[in-house]
């Protein structure tokens, strides 16, 4: 079973702000990374480390962490942001990688 | 341009073996960790295995430990996954992913291949 827990589904009105969360005890010690996956496509890294964005990722995507919860925030959600979002991190041993179960984001 | 191209998937009977390969290009291969991640159709992502830049450090998910073996050939810019004693629940799309850093357990994967489908069925 996954050591990272995500809500299965979240919705947001077009242009509004939404946060997707990822919970796990290992997040007290390690940063989470966040991925966006659209149907039929490979995942894309959108946030890693302490709120770092890879080249080409819009600045409406941001990350934060508090305690055992990591959050991905989309400020001003666009229709093209509708996708599945996954977090991952090191496991509690620090030697392996674990993924959260994923959150389906619907933009209304 | 970074490219990761997986191959080797297909239909395989339970209990049999298959070897996946990932051909990499567009980056300095021996400076990054590499990973296999799988996804059952319609389901979530599952990290399978990771290998450090020099192959010295390797990790496996509990679900595959003892059955799968990851390896890399830095001279040929290639990554492999030997999958033995396959089970129906190993059926998935297997992605090769490039790590952002050197080690086997850094969770940041900045480039992914398109995946190769493994179906385990009699």
CSV table of C-alpha atoms in Angstrom, one decimal:
chain,number,residue,atom,x,y,z
A,1,UNK,CA,0.0,0.0,0.0
A,2,UNK,CA,1.1,3.6,-0.7
A,3,UNK,CA,2.6,5.6,2.1
A,4,UNK,CA,1.3,8.8,0.4
A,5,UNK,CA,-2.4,9.6,0.5
A,6,UNK,CA,-4.2,11.8,-2.0
A,7,UNK,CA,-7.9,12.7,-2.5
A,8,UNK,CA,-9.2,10.8,-5.5
A,9,UNK,CA,-11.0,13.7,-7.1
A,10,UNK,CA,-11.0,17.5,-6.8
A,11,UNK,CA,-12.8,20.1,-8.9
A,12,UNK,CA,-12.3,23.8,-9.5
A,13,UNK,CA,-14.1,26.5,-11.4
A,14,UNK,CA,-12.2,28.0,-14.4
A,15,UNK,CA,-9.9,30.7,-13.3
A,16,UNK,CA,-10.1,29.9,-9.6
A,17,UNK,CA,-7.4,28.5,-7.3
A,18,UNK,CA,-7.2,24.9,-6.2
A,19,UNK,CA,-4.9,22.9,-3.9
A,20,UNK,CA,-4.2,19.2,-4.2
A,21,UNK,CA,-2.8,17.6,-1.2
A,22,UNK,CA,-0.5,14.6,-0.5
A,23,UNK,CA,-0.2,13.2,3.0
A,24,UNK,CA,2.4,10.9,4.5
A,25,UNK,CA,4.7,10.7,7.5
A,26,UNK,CA,7.7,10.6,5.2
A,27,UNK,CA,6.9,14.1,4.1
A,28,UNK,CA,8.0,15.4,7.4
A,29,UNK,CA,11.5,14.6,6.3
A,30,UNK,CA,11.4,14.6,2.5
A,31,UNK,CA,10.0,16.9,-0.2
A,32,UNK,CA,7.3,15.7,-2.6
A,33,UNK,CA,7.5,16.0,-6.3
A,34,UNK,CA,4.3,16.5,-8.4
A,35,UNK,CA,3.4,15.1,-11.8
A,36,UNK,CA,0.6,16.0,-14.2
A,37,UNK,CA,-0.7,13.2,-16.4
A,38,UNK,CA,-3.2,13.7,-19.2
A,39,UNK,CA,-5.1,10.8,-20.9
A,40,UNK,CA,-2.8,8.7,-23.1
A,41,UNK,CA,0.3,10.6,-22.2
A,42,UNK,CA,3.3,10.1,-19.9
A,43,UNK,CA,3.5,12.0,-16.7
A,44,UNK,CA,5.1,15.4,-16.6
A,45,UNK,CA,7.1,16.8,-13.7
A,46,UNK,CA,5.5,20.1,-12.6
A,47,UNK,CA,6.9,20.8,-9.1
A,48,UNK,CA,9.8,19.4,-7.1
A,49,UNK,CA,11.9,20.3,-4.1
A,50,UNK,CA,11.0,23.4,-2.3
A,51,UNK,CA,8.6,24.8,-4.9
A,52,UNK,CA,10.8,24.4,-8.0
A,53,UNK,CA,9.3,24.3,-11.5
A,54,UNK,CA,11.0,22.6,-14.4
A,55,UNK,CA,11.5,24.7,-17.5
A,56,UNK,CA,8.2,25.2,-19.4
A,57,UNK,CA,5.9,24.8,-16.5
A,58,UNK,CA,3.6,27.8,-16.0
A,59,UNK,CA,4.1,29.8,-12.9
A,60,UNK,CA,0.5,29.3,-11.8
A,61,UNK,CA,1.8,25.9,-10.5
A,62,UNK,CA,3.3,26.1,-7.1
A,63,UNK,CA,4.2,23.8,-4.2
A,64,UNK,CA,4.3,23.9,-0.5
A,65,UNK,CA,4.7,21.7,2.5
A,66,UNK,CA,3.7,21.7,6.1
A,67,UNK,CA,4.2,18.9,8.6
A,68,UNK,CA,3.1,15.7,6.9
A,69,UNK,CA,1.2,17.4,4.1
A,70,UNK,CA,2.5,18.5,0.7
A,71,UNK,CA,0.4,20.7,-1.5
A,72,UNK,CA,0.3,21.5,-5.2
A,73,UNK,CA,-1.6,24.8,-5.9
A,74,UNK,CA,-2.8,25.9,-9.2
A,75,UNK,CA,-3.6,29.7,-9.2
A,76,UNK,CA,-6.1,30.5,-11.9
A,77,UNK,CA,-6.8,27.1,-13.2
A,78,UNK,CA,-7.1,26.7,-16.9
A,79,UNK,CA,-9.1,24.2,-18.9
A,80,UNK,CA,-5.8,22.5,-20.0
A,81,UNK,CA,-5.0,21.8,-16.3
A,82,UNK,CA,-7.7,19.1,-16.2
A,83,UNK,CA,-5.6,16.0,-15.6
A,84,UNK,CA,-4.5,13.4,-13.1
A,85,UNK,CA,-2.0,14.7,-10.5
A,86,UNK,CA,0.4,12.4,-8.6
A,87,UNK,CA,2.8,13.1,-5.8
A,88,UNK,CA,5.8,11.1,-5.0
A,89,UNK,CA,8.6,11.1,-2.5
A,90,UNK,CA,11.2,9.0,-0.8
A,91,UNK,CA,9.7,6.4,1.5
A,92,UNK,CA,10.3,6.4,5.2
A,93,UNK,CA,13.6,4.5,4.8
A,94,UNK,CA,14.8,7.1,2.3
A,95,UNK,CA,15.9,4.3,0.0
A,96,UNK,CA,12.9,3.8,-2.1
A,97,UNK,CA,10.3,5.9,-4.0
A,98,UNK,CA,6.6,5.9,-3.4
A,99,UNK,CA,3.7,7.5,-5.3
A,100,UNK,CA,0.4,8.7,-4.0
A,101,UNK,CA,-2.7,7.2,-5.5
A,102,UNK,CA,-3.4,10.2,-7.7
A,103,UNK,CA,-6.0,13.0,-7.8
A,104,UNK,CA,-8.2,13.6,-10.8
A,105,UNK,CA,-8.7,17.4,-11.3
A,106,UNK,CA,-11.8,18.6,-13.1
A,107,UNK,CA,-12.0,22.2,-14.3
A,108,UNK,CA,-15.6,23.3,-14.4
B,1,UNK,CA,16.3,16.6,-27.0
B,2,UNK,CA,16.0,14.0,-24.3
B,3,UNK,CA,14.5,10.8,-25.6
B,4,UNK,CA,13.7,7.6,-23.7
B,5,UNK,CA,12.4,4.7,-25.8
B,6,UNK,CA,11.2,1.5,-24.2
B,7,UNK,CA,10.9,-1.8,-25.8
B,8,UNK,CA,10.5,-5.5,-25.0
B,9,UNK,CA,6.9,-5.6,-23.9
B,10,UNK,CA,4.2,-8.0,-25.1
B,11,UNK,CA,2.1,-10.9,-24.0
B,12,UNK,CA,3.8,-13.3,-21.7
B,13,UNK,CA,2.5,-16.3,-19.8
B,14,UNK,CA,2.3,-16.3,-16.0
B,15,UNK,CA,5.6,-17.6,-14.5
B,16,UNK,CA,7.6,-16.7,-17.5
B,17,UNK,CA,10.2,-14.0,-18.0
B,18,UNK,CA,10.7,-10.9,-20.1
B,19,UNK,CA,13.3,-8.2,-20.4
B,20,UNK,CA,12.5,-4.6,-21.0
B,21,UNK,CA,15.0,-2.2,-22.4
B,22,UNK,CA,15.2,1.6,-22.5
B,23,UNK,CA,17.3,3.4,-25.1
B,24,UNK,CA,18.3,6.9,-24.0
B,25,UNK,CA,19.7,9.9,-25.9
B,26,UNK,CA,20.0,13.6,-25.6
B,27,UNK,CA,21.7,13.8,-22.2
B,28,UNK,CA,24.8,12.7,-20.4
B,29,UNK,CA,23.6,9.2,-19.5
B,30,UNK,CA,26.0,8.4,-16.7
B,31,UNK,CA,25.2,11.5,-14.7
B,32,UNK,CA,21.7,10.6,-13.7
B,33,UNK,CA,19.7,8.0,-11.8
B,34,UNK,CA,17.2,6.0,-13.9
B,35,UNK,CA,13.9,4.4,-12.9
B,36,UNK,CA,11.1,2.1,-14.0
B,37,UNK,CA,7.6,3.1,-13.2
B,38,UNK,CA,4.5,1.1,-14.1
B,39,UNK,CA,0.8,1.9,-14.5
B,40,UNK,CA,-2.0,-0.5,-14.8
B,41,UNK,CA,-4.6,0.7,-17.4
B,42,UNK,CA,-6.9,3.2,-15.7
B,43,UNK,CA,-5.0,3.1,-12.4
B,44,UNK,CA,-2.2,5.0,-10.7
B,45,UNK,CA,1.5,5.1,-11.0
B,46,UNK,CA,3.7,2.6,-9.1
B,47,UNK,CA,7.5,3.0,-8.8
B,48,UNK,CA,9.1,-0.3,-9.6
B,49,UNK,CA,12.8,0.2,-9.4
B,50,UNK,CA,15.6,2.7,-9.5
B,51,UNK,CA,19.4,2.6,-10.2
B,52,UNK,CA,22.0,5.2,-9.4
B,53,UNK,CA,24.2,6.9,-12.0
B,54,UNK,CA,27.0,4.2,-11.6
B,55,UNK,CA,24.8,1.3,-10.8
B,56,UNK,CA,26.1,1.0,-7.2
B,57,UNK,CA,22.8,1.7,-5.6
B,58,UNK,CA,19.6,0.0,-6.6
B,59,UNK,CA,16.1,-0.1,-5.0
B,60,UNK,CA,13.0,-2.2,-5.7
B,61,UNK,CA,9.4,-1.9,-4.7
B,62,UNK,CA,8.4,-4.7,-2.3
B,63,UNK,CA,6.0,-6.0,-5.0
B,64,UNK,CA,8.8,-6.9,-7.3
B,65,UNK,CA,11.8,-7.5,-5.1
B,66,UNK,CA,13.4,-10.8,-5.7
B,67,UNK,CA,11.7,-11.2,-9.1
B,68,UNK,CA,12.9,-8.1,-11.1
B,69,UNK,CA,16.4,-7.0,-11.7
B,70,UNK,CA,17.3,-3.5,-12.9
B,71,UNK,CA,20.6,-2.8,-14.7
B,72,UNK,CA,22.2,-0.1,-16.8
B,73,UNK,CA,25.0,0.0,-19.4
B,74,UNK,CA,26.5,3.4,-19.4
B,75,UNK,CA,28.6,2.6,-22.5
B,76,UNK,CA,25.5,1.9,-24.5
B,77,UNK,CA,23.2,4.5,-22.9
B,78,UNK,CA,20.7,1.8,-22.0
B,79,UNK,CA,18.6,0.7,-19.1
B,80,UNK,CA,17.1,-2.7,-18.6
B,81,UNK,CA,14.6,-4.5,-16.4
B,82,UNK,CA,14.7,-8.3,-16.2
B,83,UNK,CA,11.3,-9.5,-15.1
B,84,UNK,CA,11.1,-13.1,-13.8
B,85,UNK,CA,8.2,-15.2,-12.3
B,86,UNK,CA,5.7,-12.9,-13.8
B,87,UNK,CA,2.2,-12.7,-12.4
B,88,UNK,CA,-1.1,-11.4,-13.7
B,89,UNK,CA,-0.8,-8.3,-11.4
B,90,UNK,CA,2.4,-7.3,-13.2
B,91,UNK,CA,0.3,-6.4,-16.2
B,92,UNK,CA,0.9,-2.8,-16.8
B,93,UNK,CA,2.4,-0.1,-19.0
B,94,UNK,CA,6.1,0.2,-18.0
B,95,UNK,CA,7.7,3.6,-18.2
B,96,UNK,CA,11.4,4.4,-18.2
B,97,UNK,CA,12.1,7.6,-16.4
B,98,UNK,CA,15.2,9.8,-16.0
B,99,UNK,CA,16.0,11.1,-12.6
B,100,UNK,CA,16.8,14.7,-12.0
B,101,UNK,CA,19.7,13.7,-9.8
B,102,UNK,CA,22.4,11.0,-9.4
B,103,UNK,CA,20.9,8.6,-6.9
B,104,UNK,CA,18.5,5.7,-7.1
B,105,UNK,CA,15.8,7.0,-4.7
B,106,UNK,CA,15.6,10.7,-5.6
B,107,UNK,CA,11.9,11.0,-6.6
B,108,UNK,CA,12.2,13.7,-9.2
B,109,UNK,CA,11.7,12.3,-12.7
B,110,UNK,CA,12.1,15.0,-15.3
B,111,UNK,CA,11.7,12.9,-18.5
B,112,UNK,CA,9.7,9.9,-19.3
B,113,UNK,CA,9.4,7.5,-22.2
B,114,UNK,CA,6.1,6.6,-23.8
B,115,UNK,CA,6.1,3.2,-22.1
B,116,UNK,CA,5.9,-0.5,-23.2
B,117,UNK,CA,2.9,-2.6,-22.4
B,118,UNK,CA,3.4,-6.0,-20.6
B,119,UNK,CA,0.4,-8.3,-20.4
B,120,UNK,CA,0.7,-11.3,-18.3
B,121,UNK,CA,-1.9,-13.9,-19.2
B,122,UNK,CA,-2.3,-17.5,-20.3
